């Protein structure tokens, strides 16, 4: 038991030493990713990046089962600091987002591309994409909806 404790202590100390120094996320220094909603300090809440999407919802209408649809969610950083997206995840494996990895400056624009694969799906669909960034609040939810119809017509 004592040996296991010593091994765990050693592993923890190696981890702490390895993680020392300036860290990065997606190749971006973590001080840029600093979220003012959780940061310690006197960050002015009016001085933060702001997502302004052209449209946060997309209805692809009716498609045949097995088809893939894609949509580009266009946005502008209408805030006063660089906007950094740290992740974008779909509500299921059929909804795959791609997002800009570099900071978007104030006034700059970007696109989150989302592909929805209808294979194995049927009927009405509603999927979400959760985007995490250095905004307040730090999550933004986009949605994609539509209806999957049978690929084979009924005779």
Coordinates of N, CA, C and O in Angstrom, one line a residue, residues 11-155:
X11 N 4.1 10.1 -9.7 CA 3.4 10.4 -11.0 C 2.7 11.8 -11.0 O 2.8 12.5 -12.0
X12 N 2.1 12.2 -9.8 CA 1.5 13.5 -9.7 C 2.6 14.6 -9.8 O 2.4 15.6 -10.5
X13 N 3.7 14.4 -9.2 CA 4.8 15.4 -9.2 C 5.4 15.6 -10.6 O 5.7 16.7 -11.1
X14 N 5.5 14.4 -11.4 CA 6.0 14.5 -12.8 C 5.0 15.3 -13.6 O 5.3 16.1 -14.4
X15 N 3.7 15.0 -13.4 CA 2.6 15.7 -14.1 C 2.7 17.2 -13.9 O 2.6 18.0 -14.8
X16 N 2.8 17.6 -12.6 CA 2.9 19.0 -12.3 C 4.1 19.7 -12.9 O 4.0 20.8 -13.4
X17 N 5.2 19.1 -12.9 CA 6.4 19.6 -13.5 C 6.3 19.8 -15.0 O 6.6 20.8 -15.6
X18 N 5.7 18.7 -15.6 CA 5.5 18.7 -17.1 C 4.5 19.8 -17.5 O 4.6 20.3 -18.6
X19 N 3.6 20.2 -16.6 CA 2.6 21.2 -17.0 C 2.9 22.6 -16.6 O 2.1 23.5 -16.8
X20 N 4.1 22.8 -16.1 CA 4.5 24.1 -15.7 C 4.8 25.0 -16.9 O 5.2 24.5 -18.0
X21 N 4.7 26.3 -16.8 CA 5.0 27.2 -17.9 C 3.7 27.6 -18.6 O 2.6 27.3 -18.2
X22 N 3.9 28.3 -19.7 CA 2.8 28.8 -20.5 C 2.1 27.6 -21.2 O 2.8 26.9 -22.0
X23 N 0.8 27.5 -21.1 CA 0.1 26.4 -21.7 C -0.6 26.9 -22.9 O -0.9 28.1 -23.1
X24 N -1.0 26.0 -23.8 CA -1.7 26.4 -25.0 C -2.9 25.5 -25.2 O -2.9 24.4 -24.7
X25 N -3.9 26.0 -25.9 CA -5.1 25.2 -26.2 C -5.3 25.5 -27.7 O -5.4 26.7 -28.1
X26 N -5.3 24.5 -28.5 CA -5.5 24.6 -30.0 C -4.4 25.5 -30.6 O -4.6 26.2 -31.5
X27 N -3.2 25.5 -29.9 CA -2.1 26.3 -30.4 C -2.2 27.8 -30.0 O -1.4 28.6 -30.4
X28 N -3.1 28.1 -29.1 CA -3.4 29.5 -28.7 C -3.0 29.6 -27.2 O -3.4 28.8 -26.4
X29 N -2.2 30.6 -26.8 CA -1.9 30.7 -25.4 C -3.1 30.8 -24.5 O -4.1 31.5 -24.9
X30 N -3.1 30.1 -23.4 CA -4.3 30.1 -22.5 C -4.7 31.5 -22.0 O -5.9 31.7 -21.7
X31 N -3.8 32.5 -22.0 CA -4.2 33.8 -21.5 C -5.1 34.5 -22.5 O -5.9 35.3 -22.1
X32 N -5.1 34.1 -23.8 CA -6.0 34.6 -24.7 C -7.4 34.0 -24.6 O -8.4 34.6 -24.8
X33 N -7.4 32.7 -24.1 CA -8.6 32.0 -24.0 C -9.3 32.4 -22.7 O -10.5 32.0 -22.5
X34 N -8.7 33.1 -21.8 CA -9.2 33.5 -20.6 C -10.7 34.0 -20.7 O -11.0 34.9 -21.4
X35 N -11.6 33.3 -20.0 CA -13.0 33.7 -20.0 C -13.3 34.6 -18.9 O -13.2 34.3 -17.8
X36 N -13.7 35.9 -19.3 CA -14.0 36.9 -18.3 C -15.1 36.5 -17.3 O -15.2 37.1 -16.2
X37 N -15.9 35.6 -17.7 CA -17.0 35.2 -16.8 C -16.5 34.4 -15.6 O -17.1 34.4 -14.5
X38 N -15.3 33.8 -15.7 CA -14.8 33.0 -14.6 C -13.4 33.5 -14.2 O -12.8 32.9 -13.2
X39 N -12.9 34.5 -14.8 CA -11.6 34.9 -14.5 C -11.5 35.8 -13.2 O -12.5 36.5 -12.9
X40 N -10.4 35.7 -12.5 CA -10.2 36.5 -11.4 C -9.6 37.8 -11.9 O -8.7 37.8 -12.7
X41 N -10.1 38.9 -11.4 CA -9.6 40.2 -11.8 C -10.7 41.2 -12.0 O -11.8 40.9 -11.8
X42 N -10.3 42.3 -12.6 CA -11.3 43.4 -12.8 C -11.6 43.5 -14.3 O -11.6 44.6 -14.8
X43 N -11.8 42.4 -15.0 CA -12.2 42.5 -16.4 C -13.5 43.2 -16.6 O -14.5 42.8 -15.9
X44 N -13.6 44.2 -17.4 CA -14.9 44.9 -17.7 C -15.7 44.0 -18.6 O -15.4 43.6 -19.7
X45 N -16.9 43.6 -18.1 CA -17.8 42.7 -18.9 C -18.2 43.2 -20.2 O -18.7 42.5 -21.1
X46 N -18.1 44.6 -20.4 CA -18.5 45.1 -21.7 C -17.3 45.1 -22.7 O -17.5 45.4 -23.8
X47 N -16.2 44.6 -22.2 CA -14.9 44.6 -23.0 C -14.6 43.2 -23.4 O -13.4 42.8 -23.3
X48 N -15.6 42.4 -23.8 CA -15.3 41.0 -24.2 C -15.7 40.7 -25.6 O -16.4 41.5 -26.2
X49 N -15.3 39.5 -26.1 CA -15.7 39.1 -27.5 C -17.2 38.8 -27.5 O -17.7 38.4 -26.5
X50 N -17.9 39.0 -28.6 CA -19.3 38.8 -28.7 C -19.6 38.1 -30.0 O -19.2 38.6 -31.1
X51 N -20.2 36.9 -30.0 CA -20.7 36.2 -31.2 C -21.9 36.9 -31.7 O -22.9 37.1 -30.9
X52 N -22.0 37.3 -33.0 CA -23.2 37.7 -33.6 C -23.4 36.9 -34.8 O -22.6 37.1 -35.8
X53 N -24.3 35.9 -34.8 CA -24.5 35.0 -35.9 C -25.6 35.6 -36.8 O -26.5 36.2 -36.4
X54 N -25.3 35.4 -38.2 CA -26.4 35.7 -39.1 C -27.6 35.0 -38.8 O -28.7 35.6 -38.9
X55 N -27.5 33.7 -38.5 CA -28.6 32.8 -38.1 C -28.1 31.7 -37.3 O -27.1 31.1 -37.7
X56 N -28.7 31.5 -36.1 CA -28.2 30.4 -35.2 C -29.0 29.1 -35.4 O -28.7 28.1 -34.8
X57 N -30.0 29.1 -36.3 CA -30.8 28.0 -36.6 C -30.9 27.7 -38.1 O -30.9 28.7 -38.9
X58 N -30.9 26.5 -38.5 CA -31.0 26.1 -39.9 C -32.0 25.0 -40.1 O -31.8 23.9 -39.4
X59 N -32.9 25.1 -41.0 CA -33.9 24.1 -41.3 C -33.6 23.6 -42.7 O -33.7 24.3 -43.7
X60 N -33.1 22.3 -42.8 CA -32.8 21.8 -44.1 C -34.0 21.2 -44.8 O -33.8 20.7 -45.9
X61 N -35.2 21.3 -44.3 CA -36.4 20.9 -45.0 C -36.4 19.4 -45.0 O -36.1 18.7 -44.0
X62 N -36.9 18.8 -46.1 CA -37.0 17.3 -46.3 C -35.8 16.8 -47.1 O -35.5 17.4 -48.2
X63 N -35.2 15.8 -46.7 CA -34.1 15.1 -47.4 C -34.4 13.6 -47.4 O -35.1 13.1 -46.5
X64 N -33.8 12.9 -48.3 CA -33.9 11.4 -48.3 C -32.9 10.8 -47.3 O -31.8 11.3 -47.1
X65 N -33.4 9.8 -46.7 CA -32.5 9.1 -45.7 C -31.2 8.7 -46.4 O -31.2 8.2 -47.5
X66 N -30.1 8.9 -45.7 CA -28.8 8.6 -46.3 C -28.1 9.9 -46.8 O -26.9 9.8 -47.0
X67 N -28.8 10.9 -47.1 CA -28.2 12.1 -47.6 C -27.5 12.9 -46.5 O -27.8 12.8 -45.4
X68 N -26.5 13.7 -47.0 CA -25.8 14.6 -46.0 C -26.1 16.0 -46.4 O -26.2 16.3 -47.6
X69 N -26.3 16.8 -45.4 CA -26.5 18.2 -45.7 C -25.5 19.0 -44.9 O -25.0 18.6 -43.8
X70 N -25.1 20.2 -45.4 CA -24.1 21.0 -44.8 C -24.6 22.4 -44.7 O -25.4 22.8 -45.5
X71 N -24.2 23.1 -43.7 CA -24.6 24.5 -43.5 C -23.4 25.3 -42.9 O -22.7 24.8 -42.0
X72 N -23.3 26.5 -43.3 CA -22.2 27.4 -42.8 C -22.9 28.4 -41.9 O -23.7 29.2 -42.4
X73 N -22.6 28.4 -40.6 CA -23.1 29.4 -39.7 C -22.1 30.5 -39.7 O -21.0 30.4 -39.1
X74 N -22.5 31.6 -40.3 CA -21.6 32.8 -40.4 C -21.8 33.7 -39.2 O -22.9 33.9 -38.7
X75 N -20.6 34.2 -38.6 CA -20.7 35.1 -37.5 C -19.7 36.2 -37.6 O -18.7 36.1 -38.4
X76 N -19.9 37.2 -36.8 CA -19.0 38.3 -36.7 C -18.7 38.5 -35.2 O -19.6 38.4 -34.3
X77 N -17.5 38.9 -34.9 CA -17.1 39.2 -33.5 C -17.4 40.7 -33.3 O -16.7 41.6 -33.8
X78 N -18.5 41.0 -32.7 CA -19.0 42.4 -32.5 C -18.5 42.9 -31.1 O -18.9 44.0 -30.7
X79 N -17.6 42.2 -30.5 CA -17.0 42.6 -29.2 C -15.8 43.4 -29.4 O -15.4 43.8 -30.5
X80 N -15.1 43.6 -28.2 CA -13.9 44.5 -28.2 C -12.6 43.7 -28.0 O -11.6 44.4 -27.8
X81 N -12.7 42.4 -27.9 CA -11.5 41.6 -27.7 C -11.5 40.5 -28.8 O -12.5 40.1 -29.3
X82 N -10.3 39.8 -29.0 CA -10.3 38.7 -29.9 C -11.2 37.6 -29.4 O -11.2 37.2 -28.2
X83 N -11.9 37.0 -30.3 CA -12.8 35.9 -30.0 C -12.1 34.5 -30.3 O -11.5 34.4 -31.4
X84 N -12.1 33.7 -29.3 CA -11.4 32.4 -29.4 C -12.4 31.3 -29.2 O -12.9 31.2 -28.1
X85 N -12.6 30.4 -30.2 CA -13.5 29.2 -30.0 C -12.6 28.1 -29.5 O -11.6 27.8 -30.1
X86 N -13.0 27.5 -28.4 CA -12.2 26.4 -27.9 C -12.7 25.0 -28.2 O -12.0 24.1 -28.3
X87 N -14.0 25.0 -28.5 CA -14.6 23.7 -29.0 C -16.0 23.9 -29.6 O -16.6 24.9 -29.4
X88 N -16.4 23.0 -30.5 CA -17.7 23.0 -31.0 C -18.1 21.5 -31.2 O -17.3 20.7 -31.8
X89 N -19.2 21.1 -30.5 CA -19.5 19.7 -30.5 C -21.0 19.5 -30.9 O -21.8 20.3 -30.5
X90 N -21.2 18.5 -31.7 CA -22.6 18.1 -32.1 C -23.3 17.3 -31.0 O -22.6 16.6 -30.2
X91 N -24.6 17.3 -31.0 CA -25.4 16.6 -30.0 C -25.3 15.1 -30.3 O -25.7 14.3 -29.4
X92 N -24.9 14.7 -31.5 CA -24.7 13.2 -31.8 C -23.6 13.1 -32.8 O -23.2 14.1 -33.4
X93 N -23.1 11.9 -33.1 CA -22.1 11.7 -34.0 C -22.5 12.0 -35.5 O -21.6 12.1 -36.3
X94 N -23.7 12.2 -35.7 CA -24.2 12.5 -37.1 C -24.1 14.0 -37.4 O -24.2 14.4 -38.6
X95 N -23.8 14.8 -36.4 CA -23.7 16.2 -36.6 C -22.3 16.7 -36.3 O -21.8 16.6 -35.1
X96 N -21.5 17.0 -37.3 CA -20.1 17.3 -37.2 C -19.7 18.7 -37.5 O -19.9 19.1 -38.7
X97 N -19.3 19.5 -36.5 CA -18.9 20.9 -36.8 C -17.4 21.1 -37.0 O -16.6 20.3 -36.5
X98 N -17.1 22.1 -37.8 CA -15.7 22.5 -38.0 C -15.7 24.0 -37.7 O -16.5 24.7 -38.2
X99 N -14.7 24.4 -36.9 CA -14.6 25.8 -36.5 C -13.3 26.4 -36.6 O -12.3 25.7 -36.7
X100 N -13.2 27.8 -36.7 CA -11.9 28.4 -36.9 C -11.0 28.2 -35.6 O -11.5 28.3 -34.5
X101 N -9.7 27.9 -35.8 CA -8.8 27.6 -34.7 C -8.1 28.8 -34.3 O -7.5 28.9 -33.2
X102 N -8.0 29.9 -35.1 CA -7.3 31.1 -34.8 C -8.2 32.1 -34.2 O -9.4 32.1 -34.5
X103 N -7.7 33.1 -33.4 CA -8.6 34.1 -32.8 C -9.2 35.0 -34.0 O -8.6 35.2 -35.0
X104 N -10.4 35.4 -33.7 CA -11.2 36.3 -34.6 C -11.1 37.7 -34.0 O -11.6 37.9 -32.9
X105 N -10.5 38.6 -34.7 CA -10.3 40.0 -34.1 C -11.7 40.7 -34.0 O -12.6 40.3 -34.7
X106 N -11.8 41.8 -33.2 CA -13.0 42.6 -33.2 C -13.3 43.0 -34.6 O -12.5 43.5 -35.3
X107 N -14.6 42.9 -35.0 CA -15.0 43.2 -36.4 C -14.8 42.1 -37.4 O -15.3 42.2 -38.5
X108 N -14.0 41.1 -37.0 CA -13.7 40.0 -37.9 C -14.8 39.0 -38.0 O -15.7 39.0 -37.2
X109 N -14.8 38.2 -39.1 CA -15.9 37.3 -39.3 C -15.3 35.8 -39.4 O -14.1 35.7 -39.6
X110 N -16.2 34.9 -39.2 CA -15.8 33.5 -39.3 C -17.0 32.6 -39.6 O -18.1 33.1 -39.7
X111 N -16.7 31.3 -39.8 CA -17.7 30.4 -40.2 C -17.5 29.1 -39.4 O -16.4 28.6 -39.2
X112 N -18.7 28.6 -38.9 CA -18.7 27.3 -38.3 C -19.4 26.4 -39.3 O -20.6 26.6 -39.5
X113 N -18.7 25.5 -39.9 CA -19.3 24.6 -40.9 C -19.8 23.3 -40.2 O -19.1 22.7 -39.4
X114 N -21.1 23.0 -40.5 CA -21.7 21.8 -39.9 C -22.2 20.9 -40.9 O -22.9 21.3 -41.9
X115 N -21.9 19.6 -40.8 CA -22.4 18.5 -41.7 C -23.3 17.6 -40.9 O -22.9 17.1 -39.8
X116 N -24.5 17.3 -41.4 CA -25.4 16.4 -40.8 C -25.6 15.2 -41.7 O -25.9 15.4 -42.9
X117 N -25.4 14.0 -41.2 CA -25.5 12.8 -42.0 C -26.8 12.1 -41.6 O -26.9 11.7 -40.4
X118 N -27.7 11.9 -42.5 CA -29.0 11.3 -42.2 C -29.1 9.8 -42.2 O -30.1 9.2 -42.0
X119 N -27.9 9.2 -42.5 CA -27.9 7.7 -42.5 C -28.5 7.1 -41.2 O -28.1 7.5 -40.1
X120 N -29.4 6.2 -41.4 CA -30.0 5.6 -40.2 C -31.0 6.4 -39.4 O -31.5 6.0 -38.4
X121 N -31.3 7.6 -39.9 CA -32.3 8.5 -39.3 C -33.6 8.5 -40.0 O -33.6 8.2 -41.2
X122 N -34.7 8.8 -39.4 CA -36.0 9.0 -40.0 C -36.8 10.0 -39.2 O -36.6 10.2 -38.1
X123 N -37.8 10.6 -40.0 CA -38.7 11.5 -39.3 C -38.1 12.8 -39.0 O -37.0 13.2 -39.5
X124 N -38.7 13.6 -38.1 CA -38.3 14.9 -37.7 C -37.0 14.8 -36.9 O -36.8 13.9 -36.1
X125 N -36.1 15.7 -37.2 CA -34.8 15.8 -36.6 C -34.5 17.1 -36.0 O -34.8 18.2 -36.6
X126 N -33.9 17.2 -34.8 CA -33.5 18.4 -34.2 C -32.1 18.1 -33.5 O -32.1 17.4 -32.6
X127 N -31.1 18.7 -34.1 CA -29.7 18.5 -33.5 C -29.1 19.8 -33.1 O -29.5 20.9 -33.7
X128 N -28.3 19.8 -32.1 CA -27.7 21.0 -31.6 C -26.1 21.0 -31.8 O -25.6 19.9 -31.8
X129 N -25.5 22.1 -31.8 CA -24.1 22.3 -31.9 C -23.8 23.2 -30.7 O -24.2 24.4 -30.7
X130 N -23.0 22.8 -29.8 CA -22.6 23.6 -28.6 C -21.2 24.2 -28.9 O -20.3 23.4 -29.1
X131 N -21.1 25.5 -28.9 CA -19.9 26.2 -29.2 C -19.4 26.8 -27.9 O -20.1 27.6 -27.3
X132 N -18.1 26.5 -27.5 CA -17.6 27.1 -26.3 C -16.5 28.1 -26.8 O -15.6 27.8 -27.6
X133 N -16.6 29.3 -26.2 CA -15.6 30.4 -26.6 C -15.4 31.3 -25.4 O -16.0 31.1 -24.3
X134 N -14.5 32.3 -25.5 CA -14.2 33.2 -24.5 C -15.2 34.4 -24.4 O -14.9 35.5 -24.3
X135 N -16.5 34.0 -24.6 CA -17.6 35.0 -24.5 C -18.3 34.9 -23.2 O -18.1 34.0 -22.4
X136 N -19.3 35.8 -23.0 CA -20.1 35.7 -21.8 C -21.6 35.7 -22.3 O -22.0 36.6 -23.0
X137 N -22.3 34.6 -22.1 CA -21.8 33.3 -21.5 C -20.9 32.6 -22.4 O -20.8 32.9 -23.6
X138 N -20.2 31.6 -21.9 CA -19.1 31.0 -22.7 C -19.6 29.9 -23.6 O -18.9 29.4 -24.4
X139 N -20.9 29.6 -23.6 CA -21.5 28.6 -24.6 C -22.6 29.3 -25.4 O -23.4 30.1 -24.9
X140 N -22.6 28.9 -26.7 CA -23.6 29.3 -27.6 C -24.1 28.1 -28.3 O -23.4 27.2 -28.7
X141 N -25.4 27.9 -28.4 CA -26.0 26.7 -29.0 C -26.7 27.1 -30.4 O -27.5 28.0 -30.5
X142 N -26.2 26.4 -31.4 CA -26.7 26.5 -32.7 C -27.6 25.2 -32.9 O -27.5 24.2 -32.3
X143 N -28.6 25.3 -33.9 CA -29.4 24.1 -34.1 C -29.6 23.9 -35.6 O -29.6 24.8 -36.4
X144 N -29.9 22.6 -35.9 CA -30.2 22.2 -37.3 C -31.4 21.3 -37.2 O -31.4 20.4 -36.3
X145 N -32.4 21.6 -38.0 CA -33.6 20.8 -38.0 C -34.0 20.4 -39.4 O -33.6 21.0 -40.4
X146 N -34.9 19.4 -39.4 CA -35.5 19.0 -40.7 C -36.2 17.7 -40.6 O -36.4 17.2 -39.5
X147 N -36.5 17.1 -41.8 CA -37.2 15.9 -41.8 C -36.6 14.9 -42.7 O -36.3 15.3 -43.9
X148 N -36.4 13.7 -42.3 CA -35.8 12.6 -43.1 C -37.0 11.8 -43.7 O -37.8 11.3 -42.9
X149 N -37.0 11.6 -45.0 CA -38.0 10.8 -45.6 C -37.4 9.5 -46.2 O -36.2 9.5 -46.4
X150 N -38.2 8.5 -46.3 CA -37.7 7.2 -46.8 C -37.0 7.4 -48.2 O -37.6 8.0 -49.0
X151 N -35.9 6.8 -48.3 CA -35.2 6.8 -49.6 C -36.0 6.0 -50.7 O -35.9 6.3 -51.9
X152 N -36.7 5.0 -50.2 CA -37.4 4.1 -51.1 C -38.9 4.5 -51.2 O -39.5 4.5 -50.1
X153 N -39.4 4.8 -52.3 CA -40.8 5.2 -52.4 C -41.7 3.9 -52.1 O -41.3 2.8 -52.5
X154 N -42.8 4.1 -51.5 CA -43.7 3.0 -51.2 C -44.6 2.8 -52.4 O -45.2 3.7 -52.9
X155 N -44.7 1.5 -52.8 CA -45.6 1.2 -54.0 C -46.8 0.5 -53.5 O -46.9 -0.3 -52.8

